[in-house]
Rosetta silent file (secondary structure, phi, psi, omega in degrees, C-alpha in Angstrom):
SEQUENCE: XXXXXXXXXXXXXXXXXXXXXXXXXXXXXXXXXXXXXXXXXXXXXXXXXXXXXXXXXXXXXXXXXXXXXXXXXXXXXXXXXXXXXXXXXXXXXXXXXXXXXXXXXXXXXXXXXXXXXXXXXXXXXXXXXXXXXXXXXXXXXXXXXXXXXXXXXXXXXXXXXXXXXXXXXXXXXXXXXXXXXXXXXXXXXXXXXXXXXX
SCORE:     score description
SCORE:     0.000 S_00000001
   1 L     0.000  137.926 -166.839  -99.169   34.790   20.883 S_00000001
   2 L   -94.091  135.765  177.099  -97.001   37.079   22.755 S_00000001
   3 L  -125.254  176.101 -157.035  -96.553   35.705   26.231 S_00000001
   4 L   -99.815  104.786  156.942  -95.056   37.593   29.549 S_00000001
   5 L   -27.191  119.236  175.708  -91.748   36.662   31.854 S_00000001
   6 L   -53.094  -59.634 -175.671  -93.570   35.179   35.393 S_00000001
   7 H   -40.777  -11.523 -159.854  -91.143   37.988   36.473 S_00000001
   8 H   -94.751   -8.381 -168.221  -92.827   41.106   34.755 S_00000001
   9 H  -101.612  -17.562  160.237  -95.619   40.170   37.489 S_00000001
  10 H   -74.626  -97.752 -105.529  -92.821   40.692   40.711 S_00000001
  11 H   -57.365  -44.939 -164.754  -92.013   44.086   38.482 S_00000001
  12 H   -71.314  -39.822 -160.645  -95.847   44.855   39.439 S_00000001
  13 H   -75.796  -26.083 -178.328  -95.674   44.255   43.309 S_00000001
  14 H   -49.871  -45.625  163.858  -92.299   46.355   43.160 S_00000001
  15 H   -24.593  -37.118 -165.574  -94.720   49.259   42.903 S_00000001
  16 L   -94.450  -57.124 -144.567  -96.437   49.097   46.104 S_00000001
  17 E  -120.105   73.703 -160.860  -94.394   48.679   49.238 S_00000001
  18 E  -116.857  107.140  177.817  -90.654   50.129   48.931 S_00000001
  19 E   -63.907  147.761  179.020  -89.500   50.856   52.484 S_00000001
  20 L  -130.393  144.870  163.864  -86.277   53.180   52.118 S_00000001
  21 L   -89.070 -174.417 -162.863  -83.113   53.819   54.736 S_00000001
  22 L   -98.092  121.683 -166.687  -82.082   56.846   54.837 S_00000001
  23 L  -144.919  128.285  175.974  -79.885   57.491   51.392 S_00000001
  24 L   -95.508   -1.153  163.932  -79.656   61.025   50.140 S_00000001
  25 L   -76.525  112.140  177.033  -79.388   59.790   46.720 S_00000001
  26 H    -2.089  -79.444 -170.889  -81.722   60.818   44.167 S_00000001
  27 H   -61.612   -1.195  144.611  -82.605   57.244   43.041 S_00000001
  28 H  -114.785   39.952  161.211  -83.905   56.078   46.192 S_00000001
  29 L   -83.437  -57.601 -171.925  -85.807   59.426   46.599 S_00000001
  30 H   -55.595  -77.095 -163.175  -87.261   58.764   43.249 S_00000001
  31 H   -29.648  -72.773 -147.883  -88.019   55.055   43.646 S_00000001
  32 H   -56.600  -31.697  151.717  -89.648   55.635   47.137 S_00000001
  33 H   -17.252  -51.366 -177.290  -91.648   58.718   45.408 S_00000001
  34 H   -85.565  -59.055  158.216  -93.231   56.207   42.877 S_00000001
  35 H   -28.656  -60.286  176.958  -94.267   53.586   45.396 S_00000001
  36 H   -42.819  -85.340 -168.788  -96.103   56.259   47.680 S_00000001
  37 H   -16.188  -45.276 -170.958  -98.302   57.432   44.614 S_00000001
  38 H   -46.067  -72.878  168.171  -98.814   53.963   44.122 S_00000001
  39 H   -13.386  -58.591  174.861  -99.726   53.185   47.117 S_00000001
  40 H   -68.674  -27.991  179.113 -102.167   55.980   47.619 S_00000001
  41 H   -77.391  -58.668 -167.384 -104.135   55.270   44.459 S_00000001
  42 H   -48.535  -39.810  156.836 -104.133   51.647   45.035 S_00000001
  43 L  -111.776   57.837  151.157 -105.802   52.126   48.415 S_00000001
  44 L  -100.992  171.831  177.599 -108.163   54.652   47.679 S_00000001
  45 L   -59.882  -18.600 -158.129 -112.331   54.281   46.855 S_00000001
  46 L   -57.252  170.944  179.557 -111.597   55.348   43.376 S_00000001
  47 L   -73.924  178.454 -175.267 -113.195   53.006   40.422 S_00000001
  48 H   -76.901  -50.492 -153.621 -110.330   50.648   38.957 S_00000001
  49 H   -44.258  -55.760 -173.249 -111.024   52.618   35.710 S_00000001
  50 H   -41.743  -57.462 -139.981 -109.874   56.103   37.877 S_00000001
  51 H   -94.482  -44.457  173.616 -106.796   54.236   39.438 S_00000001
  52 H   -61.909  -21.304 -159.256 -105.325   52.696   36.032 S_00000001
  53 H   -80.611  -14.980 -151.340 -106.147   56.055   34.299 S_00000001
  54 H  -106.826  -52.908 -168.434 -103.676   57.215   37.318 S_00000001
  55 H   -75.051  -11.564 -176.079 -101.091   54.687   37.662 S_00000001
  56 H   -67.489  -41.555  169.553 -100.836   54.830   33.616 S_00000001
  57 H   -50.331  -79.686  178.249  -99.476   58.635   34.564 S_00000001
  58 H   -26.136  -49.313 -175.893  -96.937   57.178   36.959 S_00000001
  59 H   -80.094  -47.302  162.986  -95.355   55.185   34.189 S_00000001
  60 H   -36.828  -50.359 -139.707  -95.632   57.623   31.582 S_00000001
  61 H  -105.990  -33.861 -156.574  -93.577   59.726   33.992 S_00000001
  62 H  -115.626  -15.472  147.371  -91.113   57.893   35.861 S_00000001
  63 E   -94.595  157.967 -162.794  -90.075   55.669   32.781 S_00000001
  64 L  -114.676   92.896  173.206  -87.885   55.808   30.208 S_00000001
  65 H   -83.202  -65.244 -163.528  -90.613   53.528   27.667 S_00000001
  66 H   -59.102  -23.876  171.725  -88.934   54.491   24.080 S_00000001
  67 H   -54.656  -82.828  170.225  -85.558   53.436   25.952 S_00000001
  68 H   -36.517  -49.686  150.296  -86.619   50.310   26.986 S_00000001
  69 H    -6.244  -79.702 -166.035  -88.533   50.276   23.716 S_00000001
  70 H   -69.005  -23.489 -179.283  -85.769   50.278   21.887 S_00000001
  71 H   -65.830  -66.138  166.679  -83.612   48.206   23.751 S_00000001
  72 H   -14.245  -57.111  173.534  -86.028   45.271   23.547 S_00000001
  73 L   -57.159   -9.268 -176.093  -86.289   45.464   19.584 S_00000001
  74 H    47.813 -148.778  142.627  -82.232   44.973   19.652 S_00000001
  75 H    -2.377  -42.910 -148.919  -80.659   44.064   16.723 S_00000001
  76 H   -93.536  -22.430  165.227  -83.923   44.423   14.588 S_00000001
  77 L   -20.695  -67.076 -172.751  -83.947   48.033   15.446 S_00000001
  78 L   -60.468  -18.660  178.532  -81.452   49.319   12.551 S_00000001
  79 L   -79.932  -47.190  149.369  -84.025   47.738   10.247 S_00000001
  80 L   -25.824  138.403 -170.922  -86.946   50.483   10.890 S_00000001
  81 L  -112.815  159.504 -172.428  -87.260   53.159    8.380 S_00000001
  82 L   -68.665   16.277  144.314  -88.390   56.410   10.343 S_00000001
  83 L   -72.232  -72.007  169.661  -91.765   56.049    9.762 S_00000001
  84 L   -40.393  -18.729 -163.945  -91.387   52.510   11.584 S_00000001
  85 L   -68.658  -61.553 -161.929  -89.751   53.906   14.541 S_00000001
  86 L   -43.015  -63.627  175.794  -92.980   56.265   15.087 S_00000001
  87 L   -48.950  -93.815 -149.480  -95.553   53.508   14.665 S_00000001
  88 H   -55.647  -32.858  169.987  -93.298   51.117   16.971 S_00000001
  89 H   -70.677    4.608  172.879  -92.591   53.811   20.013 S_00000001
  90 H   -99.448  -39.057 -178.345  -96.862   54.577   19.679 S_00000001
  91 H   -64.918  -64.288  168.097  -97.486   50.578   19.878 S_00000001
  92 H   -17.405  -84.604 -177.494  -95.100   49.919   22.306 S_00000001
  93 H   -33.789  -83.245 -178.647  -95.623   52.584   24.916 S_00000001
  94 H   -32.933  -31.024  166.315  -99.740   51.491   24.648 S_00000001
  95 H   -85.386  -36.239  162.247  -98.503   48.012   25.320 S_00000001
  96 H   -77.043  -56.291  156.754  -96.547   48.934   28.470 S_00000001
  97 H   -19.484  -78.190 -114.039  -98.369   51.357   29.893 S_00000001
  98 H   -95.472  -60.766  173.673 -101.389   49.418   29.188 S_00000001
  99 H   -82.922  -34.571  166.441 -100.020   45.491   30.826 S_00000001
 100 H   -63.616  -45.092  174.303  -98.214   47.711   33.766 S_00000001
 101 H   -84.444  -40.922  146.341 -101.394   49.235   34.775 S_00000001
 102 H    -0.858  -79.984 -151.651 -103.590   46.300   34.209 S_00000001
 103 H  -105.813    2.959  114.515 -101.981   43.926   36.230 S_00000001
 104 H    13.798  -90.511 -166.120 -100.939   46.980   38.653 S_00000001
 105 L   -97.302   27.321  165.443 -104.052   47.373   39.808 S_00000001
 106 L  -102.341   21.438  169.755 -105.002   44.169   40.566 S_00000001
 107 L  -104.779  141.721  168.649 -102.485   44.608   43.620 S_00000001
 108 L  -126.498  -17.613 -136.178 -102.626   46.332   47.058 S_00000001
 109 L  -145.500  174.183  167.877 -100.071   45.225   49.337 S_00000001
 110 L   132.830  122.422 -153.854  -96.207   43.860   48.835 S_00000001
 111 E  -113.253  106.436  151.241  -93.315   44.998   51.130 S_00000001
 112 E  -134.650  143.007 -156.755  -89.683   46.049   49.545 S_00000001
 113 E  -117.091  155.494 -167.149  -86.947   47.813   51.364 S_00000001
 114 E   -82.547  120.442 -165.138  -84.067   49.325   49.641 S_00000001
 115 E   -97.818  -50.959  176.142  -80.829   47.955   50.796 S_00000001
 116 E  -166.011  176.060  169.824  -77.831   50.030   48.711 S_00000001
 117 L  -149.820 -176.498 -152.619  -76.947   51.521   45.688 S_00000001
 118 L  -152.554  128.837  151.361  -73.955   51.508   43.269 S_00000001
 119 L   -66.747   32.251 -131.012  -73.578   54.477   41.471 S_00000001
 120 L   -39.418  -62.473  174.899  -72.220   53.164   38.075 S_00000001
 121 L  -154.256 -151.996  173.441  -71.586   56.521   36.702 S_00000001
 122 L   -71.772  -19.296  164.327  -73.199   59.800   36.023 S_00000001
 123 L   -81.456  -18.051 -159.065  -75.636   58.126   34.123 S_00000001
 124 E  -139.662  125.023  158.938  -76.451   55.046   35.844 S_00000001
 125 E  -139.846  149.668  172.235  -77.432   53.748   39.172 S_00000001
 126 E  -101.278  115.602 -171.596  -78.298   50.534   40.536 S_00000001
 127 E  -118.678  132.319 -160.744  -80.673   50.203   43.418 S_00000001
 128 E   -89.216  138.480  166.923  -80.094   47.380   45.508 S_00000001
 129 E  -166.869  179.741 -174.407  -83.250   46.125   47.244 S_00000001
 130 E  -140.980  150.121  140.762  -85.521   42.531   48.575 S_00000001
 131 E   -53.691   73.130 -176.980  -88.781   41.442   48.116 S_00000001
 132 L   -43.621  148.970  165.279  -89.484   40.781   51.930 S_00000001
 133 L   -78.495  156.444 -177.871  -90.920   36.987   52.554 S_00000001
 134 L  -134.488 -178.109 -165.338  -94.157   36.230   53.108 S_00000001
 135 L   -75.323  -27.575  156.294  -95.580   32.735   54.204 S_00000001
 136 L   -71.678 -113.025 -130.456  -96.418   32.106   50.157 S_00000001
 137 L  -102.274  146.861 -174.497  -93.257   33.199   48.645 S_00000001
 138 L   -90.207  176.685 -171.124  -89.329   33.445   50.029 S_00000001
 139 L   -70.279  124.131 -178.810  -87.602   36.608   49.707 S_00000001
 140 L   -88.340  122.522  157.426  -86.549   37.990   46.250 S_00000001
 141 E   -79.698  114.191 -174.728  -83.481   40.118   45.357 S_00000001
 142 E  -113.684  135.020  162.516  -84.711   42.994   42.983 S_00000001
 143 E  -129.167  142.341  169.609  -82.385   45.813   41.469 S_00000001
 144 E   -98.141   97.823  179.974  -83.477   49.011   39.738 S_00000001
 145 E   -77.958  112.574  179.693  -81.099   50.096   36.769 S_00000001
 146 E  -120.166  116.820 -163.712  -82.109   53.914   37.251 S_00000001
 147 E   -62.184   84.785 -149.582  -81.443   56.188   34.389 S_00000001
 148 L  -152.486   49.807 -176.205  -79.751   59.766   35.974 S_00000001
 149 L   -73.360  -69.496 -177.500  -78.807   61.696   32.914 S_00000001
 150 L  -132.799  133.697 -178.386  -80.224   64.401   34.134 S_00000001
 151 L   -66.930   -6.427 -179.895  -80.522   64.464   37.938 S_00000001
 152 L  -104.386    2.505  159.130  -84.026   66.226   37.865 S_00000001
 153 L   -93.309   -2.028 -176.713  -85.619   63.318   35.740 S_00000001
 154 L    -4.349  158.038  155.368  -84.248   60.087   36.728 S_00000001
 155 E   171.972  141.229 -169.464  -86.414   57.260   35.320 S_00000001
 156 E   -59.694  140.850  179.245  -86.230   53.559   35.426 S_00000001
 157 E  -144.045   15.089  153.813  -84.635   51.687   32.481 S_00000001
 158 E   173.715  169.189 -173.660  -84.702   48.300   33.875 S_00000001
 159 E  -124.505  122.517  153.193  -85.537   45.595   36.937 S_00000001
 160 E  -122.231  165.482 -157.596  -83.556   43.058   37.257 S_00000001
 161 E  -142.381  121.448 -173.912  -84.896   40.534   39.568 S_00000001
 162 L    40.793   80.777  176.985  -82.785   37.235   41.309 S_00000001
 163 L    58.941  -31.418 -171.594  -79.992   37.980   38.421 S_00000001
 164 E   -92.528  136.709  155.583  -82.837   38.144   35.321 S_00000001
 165 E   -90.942  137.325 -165.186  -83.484   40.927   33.538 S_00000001
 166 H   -81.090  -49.352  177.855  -86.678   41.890   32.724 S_00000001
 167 H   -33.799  -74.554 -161.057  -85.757   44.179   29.261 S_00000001
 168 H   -41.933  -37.181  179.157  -83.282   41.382   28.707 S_00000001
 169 H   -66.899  -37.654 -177.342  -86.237   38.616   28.912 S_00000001
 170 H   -90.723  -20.309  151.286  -88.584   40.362   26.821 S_00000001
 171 H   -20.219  -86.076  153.702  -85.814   41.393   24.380 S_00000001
 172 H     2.078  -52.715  174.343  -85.663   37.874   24.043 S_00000001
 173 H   -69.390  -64.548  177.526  -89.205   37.444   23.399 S_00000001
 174 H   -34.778  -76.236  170.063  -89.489   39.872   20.928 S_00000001
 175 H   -25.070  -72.840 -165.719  -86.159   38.709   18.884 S_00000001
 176 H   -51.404 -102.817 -167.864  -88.262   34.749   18.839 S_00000001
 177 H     1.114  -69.476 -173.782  -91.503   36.492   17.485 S_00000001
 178 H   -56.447  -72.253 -172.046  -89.548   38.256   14.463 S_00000001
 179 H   -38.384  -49.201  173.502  -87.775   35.118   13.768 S_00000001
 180 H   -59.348  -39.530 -178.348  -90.520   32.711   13.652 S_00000001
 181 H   -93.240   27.816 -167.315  -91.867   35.061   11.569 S_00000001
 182 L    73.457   20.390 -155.738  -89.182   35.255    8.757 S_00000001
 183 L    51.729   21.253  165.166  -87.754   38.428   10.280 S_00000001
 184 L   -59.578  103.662 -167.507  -91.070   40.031    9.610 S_00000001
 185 H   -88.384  -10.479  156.630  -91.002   43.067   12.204 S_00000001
 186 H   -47.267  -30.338 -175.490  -94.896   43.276   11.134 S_00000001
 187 H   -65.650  -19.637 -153.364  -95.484   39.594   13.042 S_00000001
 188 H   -83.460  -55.723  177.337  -93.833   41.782   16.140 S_00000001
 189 H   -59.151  -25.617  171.555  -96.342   45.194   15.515 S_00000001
 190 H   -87.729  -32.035 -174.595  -99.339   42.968   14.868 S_00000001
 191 H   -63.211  -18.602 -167.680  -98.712   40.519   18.123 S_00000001
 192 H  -113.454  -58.995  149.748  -98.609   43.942   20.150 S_00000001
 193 H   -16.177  -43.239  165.979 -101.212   45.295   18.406 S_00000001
 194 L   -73.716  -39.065  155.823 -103.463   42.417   19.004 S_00000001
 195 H   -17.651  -94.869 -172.489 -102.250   43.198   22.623 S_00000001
 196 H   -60.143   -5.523  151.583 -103.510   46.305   22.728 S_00000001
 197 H   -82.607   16.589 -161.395 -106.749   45.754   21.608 S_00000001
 198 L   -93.215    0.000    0.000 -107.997   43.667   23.686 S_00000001
C-alpha cells in the first residue's frame, strides 16, 4: 500500500494563501500567480468536479511532474528501458495531478507569506516563506526549490517544509516499495496504478 508524507498535506494548504512583499523576482511572481488561481477556484460556486478539473491545469502547468518524476524513482531510474520511461511519466503524472487536486480541493483557507529568496544560480531558486500560526497548528517554515531554466516558465521542482523534503520523502517511499518487492519496478507501477484507479 503506498502511503503519503503527513507533509504532502502542508504542500496542499501552500496553494491557497501566499501573501508576497514586494520582490521583483520572477519566483515570487510565479508562486504568488499560482496561489491567486487557487484561490479563486477554491472559492467559487463551481461543482468540486469543475474546480479539480481546474486546479489539475494549475499543476500540469506550473510543475515540473516528469522532473520530480524522475527524481523520486532515483537510482532505479537507469533500469527503465524506453518503453518504461513512457508508461512511468503517464502513471506518475495521473498520480500527482490526481492526489494534488484531490486533497486540494478539500481546502479553502491557509495563510503563507513569502519571506526571501536565494538565488542559487541561473537555474535554481529557493523561496523562503512560513506557514502563519493558527490556534490548531504553530507556524511552519516552507521553501520552494523553483526551477528557472528558462525565465518565462519557471516551475516548482520541490517543497521543502521544516528542513524535509517532500521529493526526498517520497523518493524514499518509492525506493522501500521496489525493494520489498525484489527490485520489481512493476510492485512500484502497480501500487500507483492501484492509486489511480480508485
Amino acid at each position: 500500500m503506498l502511503k503519503f508524507s503527513k507533509n504532502l498535506v502542508i504542500l496542499i494548504f501552500i496553494f491557497f494563501g501566499v501573501t508576497t512583499n514586494s520582490f521583483g523576482n520572477i519566483s515570487s511572481e510565479f508562486i504568488n500567480n499560482i496561489v491567486n488561481k487557487a484561490s479563486n477556484i477554491l472559492s467559487s460556486n463551481q461543482t468540486k468536479e469543475l474546480k479539480i478539473e481546474q486546479l489539475i491545469k494549475i499543476g500540469e502547468e506550473t510543475t515540473d511532474i516528469d522532473g520530480i518524476g524522475f527524481y523520486i524513482l532515483g537510482k532505479h531510474r537507469k533500469n527503465l528501458n524506453e518503453e518504461q520511461k513512457i508508461e512511468y511519466k503517464k502513471i506518475f503524472r495521473t498520480y500527482f495531478l490526481k492526489y494534488f487536486s484531490g486533497t486540494m480541493v478539500e481546502y479553502d483557507e491557509a495563510k503563507i507569506v513569502v519571506v526571501s529568496e536565494d538565488v542559487k544560480n541561473e537555474k535554481y531558486t529557493i523561496v523562503n516563506s512560513k506557514l502563519l500560526a493558527t490556534a490548531e497548528r504553530p507556524e511552519i517554515s516552507i521553501d520552494w526549490r523553483v526551477y528557472t531554466k528558462d525565465p518565462a516558465k519557471p516551475l516548482i521542482r520541490d517543497l521543502v517544509i521544516e528542513g524535509v523534503s517532500l521529493a526526498r520523502a517520497q523518493k524514499e517511499e518509492f525506493n522501500s516499495i521496489i525493494i520489498n518487492n525484489d527490485g520489481d519496478i512493476g510492485a512500484l507501477f502497480a501500487t500507483l496504478k492501484e492509486y489511480n484507479n480508485k
